Amino acid sequence: MDFLNAIVAFANFVFVPGLAYGAQLAIGALGVTLIYGILRFSNFAHGDTMAFGTAMTIWITWGFLALGISFGPLPTALLALPFGIVATILLLLGTDWAVYRFYREQKASPVILVIVSMGVMFVMNGVVRFLIGVRDIRFADGERFIITAREFKEMTGLNEGLAIKTTQAITVVVALIAMALLFWFLNKTRTGKSMRAFSDNEDLALLSGINPDWVVKVTWMIVAALATTAGVLYGLDKSFKAFTYFQLLLPIFAAAIVGGLGNPLGAIAGGFVIAFSEVTITYAWKKVLVYLMPESLEPDGLVQLLSTDYKFAVSFAILIIVLLFKPTGLFKGQSV
Amino acid sequence: MSTTVRDTALFGLVAVLLIGTGIIQGWNSALLILNMGLISAIMALGVNLQWGFAGLFNIGVMGFVALGGLAAVLVSTEPVPEAWQAGGLRILAGLVFGALTVVAAVQAQKRLEGRVKVIATLIILVGGFFLFRAIFDPAKVAIEAVNPAVSGNLGGLNLPILLSWPVGGLLAAGAAWIIGKTALGLRSDYLAIATLGIAEIIIAVLKNEDWLARGVKNVIGLERPVPYEIDLQQDPGFVERAASLGLDPVTASTLYTKMGYAILFTVVLLILLWLAQKALNSPWGRMMRAIRDNETAAEAMGKDVTARHLQIFILGSAICGIAGAMMTTLDGQLTPGTYQPLRFTFLVWVMVIVGGSGNNFGAVLGGLLIWWLWVQVEPLGLGLMNILSSGLEDGSAVKDWMIQSAAHMRLLTMGLVLLLVLRFSPRGLIPER
């Protein structure tokens, strides 16, 4: 029984939150890695792209609610998500046309593009603040829990409860759908294949008649969809705040680099690696250990390896370790 | 127009902007902008050294600035004897032990081979971490329990705060050495992410390690290198001189202290600028630019690229540390919660790019100009919004929204300035020569 309690406590506080967070990071990292693979630069504006997509989705959600439209037990934001994605696609295509296209035609070095993306980051950050302000916004509605801790305890008779939030389940399901669609697109469709060819060898791809403008456009569209989805899922699960999204840049980049920049599979793996390490290292293990250890050995403290404020340190430490020992990431990424 | 005339005109423009601010908004505001502008110029000088000279992409400026601020606290505040008794030595022992663990792990990496290496490193790191916590944690708890409302930290050395400026530089240089040793071999955008992460970690440490500098409880009332306004106002000699200039004592005293800071900062800026110019035009500076422009060729000429990169990374970060200590001195307080990457890292980058990367005068100009803009965008934006919304009814939602959003004009403007400069004048206002 104690062992079961320990497992449930572990699942409740570590596994389920880690899984949801990992899925959010993975979708975010997919966007970063696609831009890196095809446009060949690290996009510092990605966090703010996510924030923009989420802000638009929140506005549309509010519009739906004002019209009396809701999605039953599911959050209304899911209905608004496609519209948010369209808005973000327009924004990114516009940004590419107004800003990035010029440097691409000039064949500017990647580091110049990174600095340009810093400028875009500033502008997008400002736009998001214009749109929705800097407050903390919660926009999840519908049922809060699939199963609450109390129901679980009554059902199983265990001491520990396992609560699963609706948003956590939605995150995992939507993430799976998004990943499946992306891999189907990249592997089965003509455009997807040409994107992969372009990423592998630009010159050869151009030689075989692939239209680079189209590839770039499609990439931005996919990135917009992924960024908005990641942002909305994160916002549903926690809350929306422009500044938090900017800070997500670090774990997202860590995930993309750990997995191998430019490699979509790696981005997903990296997302979960980063998320689970953050959660396990900053979790106070006492709750699990009391069930596993004999009473005499029960820990006095919280058995927390690092305080939660150091979660950046965790993503960072993993990043450095991977870079030092396997510079191309866990899965083989590109190294330019 | 010759280049000298053009450069002088640009600095003249900054002077005109500052004097205009003085006339319209009062000299106190103008001096306030000038003081932070001078500090920003020093930060820009540091980043320019790394990016303009050597092409190193450091976006961890915020961390080094914060370390400088920490130095100001550690140097100038009074020590807390009870806290030292409660666990001062133990905490130092813990830190030394932690450092030794890392050194041992690095040595194990270097000396051992194969599977033994991996196992030994893991044992050293994991065991070391738990031992470190065992030594460190009780001391931390004991220190933080000492009078937490006013101290709860170890305090500093009670030395003059001006001394903290070079100390801030040293502290930042030390951190830069550690970062450089691990991350400089990496590609440019990996280095960028690494420095971004380090900066966040430094801020997290400052926020959470209360025994060091009170964390988010902030350290306030730091010693000042210039006299206090209130003392000046009570000094009959000063009041008399102020009256002879036609100023009331309150205004005169505030201007006097701000002028004091401005002079101190200008001296530091001029020294650093002179050194940076000397470095740029020395064989060392030419070598740096050669490495930046073609690493492979420089390596073929027998230059040790990694060592030179480490060198300039440390120097640039040290300058940012000095600026950080100066800023904390000017504020008179250390508030870790206010350090934000957009303000302390990316804004400095805007300054360098707009001013002209690779040119020290450009960096200084960018620092002064962009800081002025950063401060003034808000009132200007508010004015603009007032004009734009003047046709709307008072109290209408759209008008309220427009007025409120003026507060967010800063980031948008900075981004647009950066993008426009990158597009139409990528070498900046005063380009590299």
JSON list of N, CA, C and O in Angstrom, two decimals, chain B residues 19-59:
[
{"chain": "B", "resi": 19, "resn": "ILE", "atom": "N", "xyz": [20.37, 69.37, -22.98]},
{"chain": "B", "resi": 19, "resn": "ILE", "atom": "CA", "xyz": [20.13, 70.75, -22.56]},
{"chain": "B", "resi": 19, "resn": "ILE", "atom": "C", "xyz": [18.66, 71.09, -22.76]},
{"chain": "B", "resi": 19, "resn": "ILE", "atom": "O", "xyz": [18.03, 71.74, -21.91]},
{"chain": "B", "resi": 20, "resn": "GLY", "atom": "N", "xyz": [18.09, 70.60, -23.87]},
{"chain": "B", "resi": 20, "resn": "GLY", "atom": "CA", "xyz": [16.66, 70.81, -24.11]},
{"chain": "B", "resi": 20, "resn": "GLY", "atom": "C", "xyz": [15.84, 70.22, -22.99]},
{"chain": "B", "resi": 20, "resn": "GLY", "atom": "O", "xyz": [14.91, 70.84, -22.47]},
{"chain": "B", "resi": 21, "resn": "THR", "atom": "N", "xyz": [16.19, 68.99, -22.59]},
{"chain": "B", "resi": 21, "resn": "THR", "atom": "CA", "xyz": [15.49, 68.37, -21.46]},
{"chain": "B", "resi": 21, "resn": "THR", "atom": "C", "xyz": [15.61, 69.25, -20.23]},
{"chain": "B", "resi": 21, "resn": "THR", "atom": "O", "xyz": [14.65, 69.45, -19.48]},
{"chain": "B", "resi": 22, "resn": "GLY", "atom": "N", "xyz": [16.83, 69.79, -20.01]},
{"chain": "B", "resi": 22, "resn": "GLY", "atom": "CA", "xyz": [17.04, 70.65, -18.85]},
{"chain": "B", "resi": 22, "resn": "GLY", "atom": "C", "xyz": [16.14, 71.85, -18.87]},
{"chain": "B", "resi": 22, "resn": "GLY", "atom": "O", "xyz": [15.54, 72.22, -17.84]},
{"chain": "B", "resi": 23, "resn": "ILE", "atom": "N", "xyz": [16.01, 72.47, -20.04]},
{"chain": "B", "resi": 23, "resn": "ILE", "atom": "CA", "xyz": [15.22, 73.70, -20.12]},
{"chain": "B", "resi": 23, "resn": "ILE", "atom": "C", "xyz": [13.73, 73.39, -19.98]},
{"chain": "B", "resi": 23, "resn": "ILE", "atom": "O", "xyz": [13.01, 74.07, -19.27]},
{"chain": "B", "resi": 24, "resn": "ILE", "atom": "N", "xyz": [13.28, 72.30, -20.64]},
{"chain": "B", "resi": 24, "resn": "ILE", "atom": "CA", "xyz": [11.84, 72.02, -20.65]},
{"chain": "B", "resi": 24, "resn": "ILE", "atom": "C", "xyz": [11.39, 71.29, -19.39]},
{"chain": "B", "resi": 24, "resn": "ILE", "atom": "O", "xyz": [10.41, 71.65, -18.76]},
{"chain": "B", "resi": 25, "resn": "GLN", "atom": "N", "xyz": [12.15, 70.23, -19.02]},
{"chain": "B", "resi": 25, "resn": "GLN", "atom": "CA", "xyz": [11.69, 69.38, -17.91]},
{"chain": "B", "resi": 25, "resn": "GLN", "atom": "C", "xyz": [12.44, 69.64, -16.61]},
{"chain": "B", "resi": 25, "resn": "GLN", "atom": "O", "xyz": [12.21, 68.96, -15.62]},
{"chain": "B", "resi": 26, "resn": "GLY", "atom": "N", "xyz": [13.38, 70.54, -16.62]},
{"chain": "B", "resi": 26, "resn": "GLY", "atom": "CA", "xyz": [14.13, 70.83, -15.39]},
{"chain": "B", "resi": 26, "resn": "GLY", "atom": "C", "xyz": [15.48, 70.16, -15.40]},
{"chain": "B", "resi": 26, "resn": "GLY", "atom": "O", "xyz": [15.66, 69.09, -16.00]},
{"chain": "B", "resi": 27, "resn": "TRP", "atom": "N", "xyz": [16.44, 70.82, -14.74]},
{"chain": "B", "resi": 27, "resn": "TRP", "atom": "CA", "xyz": [17.82, 70.32, -14.80]},
{"chain": "B", "resi": 27, "resn": "TRP", "atom": "C", "xyz": [18.00, 69.05, -14.01]},
{"chain": "B", "resi": 27, "resn": "TRP", "atom": "O", "xyz": [18.91, 68.26, -14.29]},
{"chain": "B", "resi": 28, "resn": "ASN", "atom": "N", "xyz": [17.16, 68.85, -13.00]},
{"chain": "B", "resi": 28, "resn": "ASN", "atom": "CA", "xyz": [17.26, 67.60, -12.24]},
{"chain": "B", "resi": 28, "resn": "ASN", "atom": "C", "xyz": [17.03, 66.40, -13.15]},
{"chain": "B", "resi": 28, "resn": "ASN", "atom": "O", "xyz": [17.77, 65.43, -13.11]},
{"chain": "B", "resi": 29, "resn": "SER", "atom": "N", "xyz": [15.98, 66.47, -13.99]},
{"chain": "B", "resi": 29, "resn": "SER", "atom": "CA", "xyz": [15.71, 65.35, -14.91]},
{"chain": "B", "resi": 29, "resn": "SER", "atom": "C", "xyz": [16.86, 65.18, -15.88]},
{"chain": "B", "resi": 29, "resn": "SER", "atom": "O", "xyz": [17.28, 64.06, -16.17]},
{"chain": "B", "resi": 30, "resn": "ALA", "atom": "N", "xyz": [17.37, 66.30, -16.39]},
{"chain": "B", "resi": 30, "resn": "ALA", "atom": "CA", "xyz": [18.44, 66.21, -17.38]},
{"chain": "B", "resi": 30, "resn": "ALA", "atom": "C", "xyz": [19.66, 65.52, -16.77]},
{"chain": "B", "resi": 30, "resn": "ALA", "atom": "O", "xyz": [20.26, 64.63, -17.40]},
{"chain": "B", "resi": 31, "resn": "LEU", "atom": "N", "xyz": [20.01, 65.90, -15.52]},
{"chain": "B", "resi": 31, "resn": "LEU", "atom": "CA", "xyz": [21.18, 65.28, -14.89]},
{"chain": "B", "resi": 31, "resn": "LEU", "atom": "C", "xyz": [20.93, 63.81, -14.59]},
{"chain": "B", "resi": 31, "resn": "LEU", "atom": "O", "xyz": [21.82, 62.97, -14.70]},
{"chain": "B", "resi": 32, "resn": "LEU", "atom": "N", "xyz": [19.68, 63.51, -14.22]},
{"chain": "B", "resi": 32, "resn": "LEU", "atom": "CA", "xyz": [19.31, 62.11, -13.95]},
{"chain": "B", "resi": 32, "resn": "LEU", "atom": "C", "xyz": [19.54, 61.27, -15.21]},
{"chain": "B", "resi": 32, "resn": "LEU", "atom": "O", "xyz": [20.11, 60.18, -15.16]},
{"chain": "B", "resi": 33, "resn": "ILE", "atom": "N", "xyz": [19.07, 61.81, -16.35]},
{"chain": "B", "resi": 33, "resn": "ILE", "atom": "CA", "xyz": [19.24, 61.08, -17.61]},
{"chain": "B", "resi": 33, "resn": "ILE", "atom": "C", "xyz": [20.72, 60.97, -17.95]},
{"chain": "B", "resi": 33, "resn": "ILE", "atom": "O", "xyz": [21.21, 59.92, -18.35]},
{"chain": "B", "resi": 34, "resn": "LEU", "atom": "N", "xyz": [21.44, 62.07, -17.75]},
{"chain": "B", "resi": 34, "resn": "LEU", "atom": "CA", "xyz": [22.87, 62.06, -18.07]},
{"chain": "B", "resi": 34, "resn": "LEU", "atom": "C", "xyz": [23.60, 61.00, -17.25]},
{"chain": "B", "resi": 34, "resn": "LEU", "atom": "O", "xyz": [24.40, 60.23, -17.79]},
{"chain": "B", "resi": 35, "resn": "ASN", "atom": "N", "xyz": [23.29, 60.93, -15.94]},
{"chain": "B", "resi": 35, "resn": "ASN", "atom": "CA", "xyz": [24.01, 59.98, -15.09]},
{"chain": "B", "resi": 35, "resn": "ASN", "atom": "C", "xyz": [23.79, 58.55, -15.54]},
{"chain": "B", "resi": 35, "resn": "ASN", "atom": "O", "xyz": [24.74, 57.78, -15.70]},
{"chain": "B", "resi": 36, "resn": "MET", "atom": "N", "xyz": [22.52, 58.17, -15.76]},
{"chain": "B", "resi": 36, "resn": "MET", "atom": "CA", "xyz": [22.27, 56.80, -16.22]},
{"chain": "B", "resi": 36, "resn": "MET", "atom": "C", "xyz": [22.82, 56.61, -17.63]},
{"chain": "B", "resi": 36, "resn": "MET", "atom": "O", "xyz": [23.25, 55.53, -18.00]},
{"chain": "B", "resi": 37, "resn": "GLY", "atom": "N", "xyz": [22.79, 57.69, -18.43]},
{"chain": "B", "resi": 37, "resn": "GLY", "atom": "CA", "xyz": [23.34, 57.61, -19.77]},
{"chain": "B", "resi": 37, "resn": "GLY", "atom": "C", "xyz": [24.83, 57.30, -19.75]},
{"chain": "B", "resi": 37, "resn": "GLY", "atom": "O", "xyz": [25.32, 56.50, -20.54]},
{"chain": "B", "resi": 38, "resn": "LEU", "atom": "N", "xyz": [25.54, 57.93, -18.80]},
{"chain": "B", "resi": 38, "resn": "LEU", "atom": "CA", "xyz": [26.98, 57.68, -18.69]},
{"chain": "B", "resi": 38, "resn": "LEU", "atom": "C", "xyz": [27.23, 56.22, -18.32]},
{"chain": "B", "resi": 38, "resn": "LEU", "atom": "O", "xyz": [28.11, 55.55, -18.86]},
{"chain": "B", "resi": 39, "resn": "ILE", "atom": "N", "xyz": [26.42, 55.71, -17.37]},
{"chain": "B", "resi": 39, "resn": "ILE", "atom": "CA", "xyz": [26.58, 54.30, -16.97]},
{"chain": "B", "resi": 39, "resn": "ILE", "atom": "C", "xyz": [26.27, 53.39, -18.15]},
{"chain": "B", "resi": 39, "resn": "ILE", "atom": "O", "xyz": [26.99, 52.43, -18.43]},
{"chain": "B", "resi": 40, "resn": "SER", "atom": "N", "xyz": [25.18, 53.72, -18.88]},
{"chain": "B", "resi": 40, "resn": "SER", "atom": "CA", "xyz": [24.83, 52.91, -20.05]},
{"chain": "B", "resi": 40, "resn": "SER", "atom": "C", "xyz": [25.96, 52.93, -21.07]},
{"chain": "B", "resi": 40, "resn": "SER", "atom": "O", "xyz": [26.25, 51.91, -21.71]},
{"chain": "B", "resi": 41, "resn": "ALA", "atom": "N", "xyz": [26.59, 54.11, -21.23]},
{"chain": "B", "resi": 41, "resn": "ALA", "atom": "CA", "xyz": [27.69, 54.20, -22.18]},
{"chain": "B", "resi": 41, "resn": "ALA", "atom": "C", "xyz": [28.82, 53.26, -21.79]},
{"chain": "B", "resi": 41, "resn": "ALA", "atom": "O", "xyz": [29.45, 52.63, -22.64]},
{"chain": "B", "resi": 42, "resn": "ILE", "atom": "N", "xyz": [29.06, 53.14, -20.47]},
{"chain": "B", "resi": 42, "resn": "ILE", "atom": "CA", "xyz": [30.13, 52.23, -20.03]},
{"chain": "B", "resi": 42, "resn": "ILE", "atom": "C", "xyz": [29.75, 50.78, -20.33]},
{"chain": "B", "resi": 42, "resn": "ILE", "atom": "O", "xyz": [30.56, 49.99, -20.82]},
{"chain": "B", "resi": 43, "resn": "MET", "atom": "N", "xyz": [28.48, 50.43, -20.06]},
{"chain": "B", "resi": 43, "resn": "MET", "atom": "CA", "xyz": [28.04, 49.07, -20.40]},
{"chain": "B", "resi": 43, "resn": "MET", "atom": "C", "xyz": [28.22, 48.82, -21.90]},
{"chain": "B", "resi": 43, "resn": "MET", "atom": "O", "xyz": [28.71, 47.76, -22.32]},
{"chain": "B", "resi": 44, "resn": "ALA", "atom": "N", "xyz": [27.81, 49.81, -22.70]},
{"chain": "B", "resi": 44, "resn": "ALA", "atom": "CA", "xyz": [27.91, 49.66, -24.16]},
{"chain": "B", "resi": 44, "resn": "ALA", "atom": "C", "xyz": [29.37, 49.47, -24.56]},
{"chain": "B", "resi": 44, "resn": "ALA", "atom": "O", "xyz": [29.68, 48.69, -25.46]},
{"chain": "B", "resi": 45, "resn": "LEU", "atom": "N", "xyz": [30.27, 50.18, -23.85]},
{"chain": "B", "resi": 45, "resn": "LEU", "atom": "CA", "xyz": [31.70, 50.04, -24.14]},
{"chain": "B", "resi": 45, "resn": "LEU", "atom": "C", "xyz": [32.14, 48.59, -23.90]},
{"chain": "B", "resi": 45, "resn": "LEU", "atom": "O", "xyz": [32.91, 48.02, -24.69]},
{"chain": "B", "resi": 46, "resn": "GLY", "atom": "N", "xyz": [31.62, 48.01, -22.81]},
{"chain": "B", "resi": 46, "resn": "GLY", "atom": "CA", "xyz": [31.96, 46.61, -22.50]},
{"chain": "B", "resi": 46, "resn": "GLY", "atom": "C", "xyz": [31.47, 45.66, -23.57]},
{"chain": "B", "resi": 46, "resn": "GLY", "atom": "O", "xyz": [32.20, 44.79, -24.04]},
{"chain": "B", "resi": 47, "resn": "VAL", "atom": "N", "xyz": [30.21, 45.84, -23.97]},
{"chain": "B", "resi": 47, "resn": "VAL", "atom": "CA", "xyz": [29.64, 44.95, -24.99]},
{"chain": "B", "resi": 47, "resn": "VAL", "atom": "C", "xyz": [30.35, 45.17, -26.32]},
{"chain": "B", "resi": 47, "resn": "VAL", "atom": "O", "xyz": [30.61, 44.22, -27.06]},
{"chain": "B", "resi": 48, "resn": "ASN", "atom": "N", "xyz": [30.68, 46.40, -26.60]},
{"chain": "B", "resi": 48, "resn": "ASN", "atom": "CA", "xyz": [31.36, 46.70, -27.86]},
{"chain": "B", "resi": 48, "resn": "ASN", "atom": "C", "xyz": [32.72, 46.01, -27.92]},
{"chain": "B", "resi": 48, "resn": "ASN", "atom": "O", "xyz": [33.15, 45.53, -28.97]},
{"chain": "B", "resi": 49, "resn": "LEU", "atom": "N", "xyz": [33.38, 45.95, -26.76]},
{"chain": "B", "resi": 49, "resn": "LEU", "atom": "CA", "xyz": [34.67, 45.27, -26.70]},
{"chain": "B", "resi": 49, "resn": "LEU", "atom": "C", "xyz": [34.49, 43.81, -27.13]},
{"chain": "B", "resi": 49, "resn": "LEU", "atom": "O", "xyz": [35.27, 43.27, -27.91]},
{"chain": "B", "resi": 50, "resn": "GLN", "atom": "N", "xyz": [33.42, 43.18, -26.63]},
{"chain": "B", "resi": 50, "resn": "GLN", "atom": "CA", "xyz": [33.21, 41.76, -26.92]},
{"chain": "B", "resi": 50, "resn": "GLN", "atom": "C", "xyz": [32.67, 41.56, -28.33]},
{"chain": "B", "resi": 50, "resn": "GLN", "atom": "O", "xyz": [33.16, 40.70, -29.07]},
{"chain": "B", "resi": 51, "resn": "TRP", "atom": "N", "xyz": [31.67, 42.33, -28.71]},
{"chain": "B", "resi": 51, "resn": "TRP", "atom": "CA", "xyz": [31.02, 42.11, -30.00]},
{"chain": "B", "resi": 51, "resn": "TRP", "atom": "C", "xyz": [31.76, 42.83, -31.12]},
{"chain": "B", "resi": 51, "resn": "TRP", "atom": "O", "xyz": [32.08, 42.25, -32.14]},
{"chain": "B", "resi": 52, "resn": "GLY", "atom": "N", "xyz": [32.06, 44.13, -30.88]},
{"chain": "B", "resi": 52, "resn": "GLY", "atom": "CA", "xyz": [32.67, 44.92, -31.94]},
{"chain": "B", "resi": 52, "resn": "GLY", "atom": "C", "xyz": [34.10, 44.49, -32.24]},
{"chain": "B", "resi": 52, "resn": "GLY", "atom": "O", "xyz": [34.50, 44.41, -33.40]},
{"chain": "B", "resi": 53, "resn": "PHE", "atom": "N", "xyz": [34.88, 44.20, -31.19]},
{"chain": "B", "resi": 53, "resn": "PHE", "atom": "CA", "xyz": [36.28, 43.83, -31.41]},
{"chain": "B", "resi": 53, "resn": "PHE", "atom": "C", "xyz": [36.41, 42.36, -31.78]},
{"chain": "B", "resi": 53, "resn": "PHE", "atom": "O", "xyz": [37.22, 42.01, -32.62]},
{"chain": "B", "resi": 54, "resn": "ALA", "atom": "N", "xyz": [35.65, 41.52, -31.07]},
{"chain": "B", "resi": 54, "resn": "ALA", "atom": "CA", "xyz": [35.94, 40.09, -31.16]},
{"chain": "B", "resi": 54, "resn": "ALA", "atom": "C", "xyz": [34.79, 39.27, -31.72]},
{"chain": "B", "resi": 54, "resn": "ALA", "atom": "O", "xyz": [34.95, 38.07, -31.95]},
{"chain": "B", "resi": 55, "resn": "GLY", "atom": "N", "xyz": [33.63, 39.88, -31.93]},
{"chain": "B", "resi": 55, "resn": "GLY", "atom": "CA", "xyz": [32.52, 39.12, -32.47]},
{"chain": "B", "resi": 55, "resn": "GLY", "atom": "C", "xyz": [31.94, 38.10, -31.50]},
{"chain": "B", "resi": 55, "resn": "GLY", "atom": "O", "xyz": [31.35, 37.11, -31.93]},
{"chain": "B", "resi": 56, "resn": "LEU", "atom": "N", "xyz": [32.10, 38.35, -30.18]},
{"chain": "B", "resi": 56, "resn": "LEU", "atom": "CA", "xyz": [31.52, 37.42, -29.21]},
{"chain": "B", "resi": 56, "resn": "LEU", "atom": "C", "xyz": [30.11, 37.87, -28.87]},
{"chain": "B", "resi": 56, "resn": "LEU", "atom": "O", "xyz": [29.87, 39.04, -28.57]},
{"chain": "B", "resi": 57, "resn": "PHE", "atom": "N", "xyz": [29.19, 36.92, -28.91]},
{"chain": "B", "resi": 57, "resn": "PHE", "atom": "CA", "xyz": [27.78, 37.25, -28.76]},
{"chain": "B", "resi": 57, "resn": "PHE", "atom": "C", "xyz": [27.36, 37.02, -27.32]},
{"chain": "B", "resi": 57, "resn": "PHE", "atom": "O", "xyz": [26.86, 35.97, -26.97]},
{"chain": "B", "resi": 58, "resn": "ASN", "atom": "N", "xyz": [27.54, 38.04, -26.48]},
{"chain": "B", "resi": 58, "resn": "ASN", "atom": "CA", "xyz": [27.22, 37.91, -25.06]},
{"chain": "B", "resi": 58, "resn": "ASN", "atom": "C", "xyz": [25.90, 38.58, -24.77]},
{"chain": "B", "resi": 58, "resn": "ASN", "atom": "O", "xyz": [25.77, 39.80, -24.85]},
{"chain": "B", "resi": 59, "resn": "ILE", "atom": "N", "xyz": [24.87, 37.77, -24.43]},
{"chain": "B", "resi": 59, "resn": "ILE", "atom": "CA", "xyz": [23.62, 38.41, -24.03]},
{"chain": "B", "resi": 59, "resn": "ILE", "atom": "C", "xyz": [23.35, 38.11, -22.56]},
{"chain": "B", "resi": 59, "resn": "ILE", "atom": "O", "xyz": [22.21, 37.90, -22.15]}
]
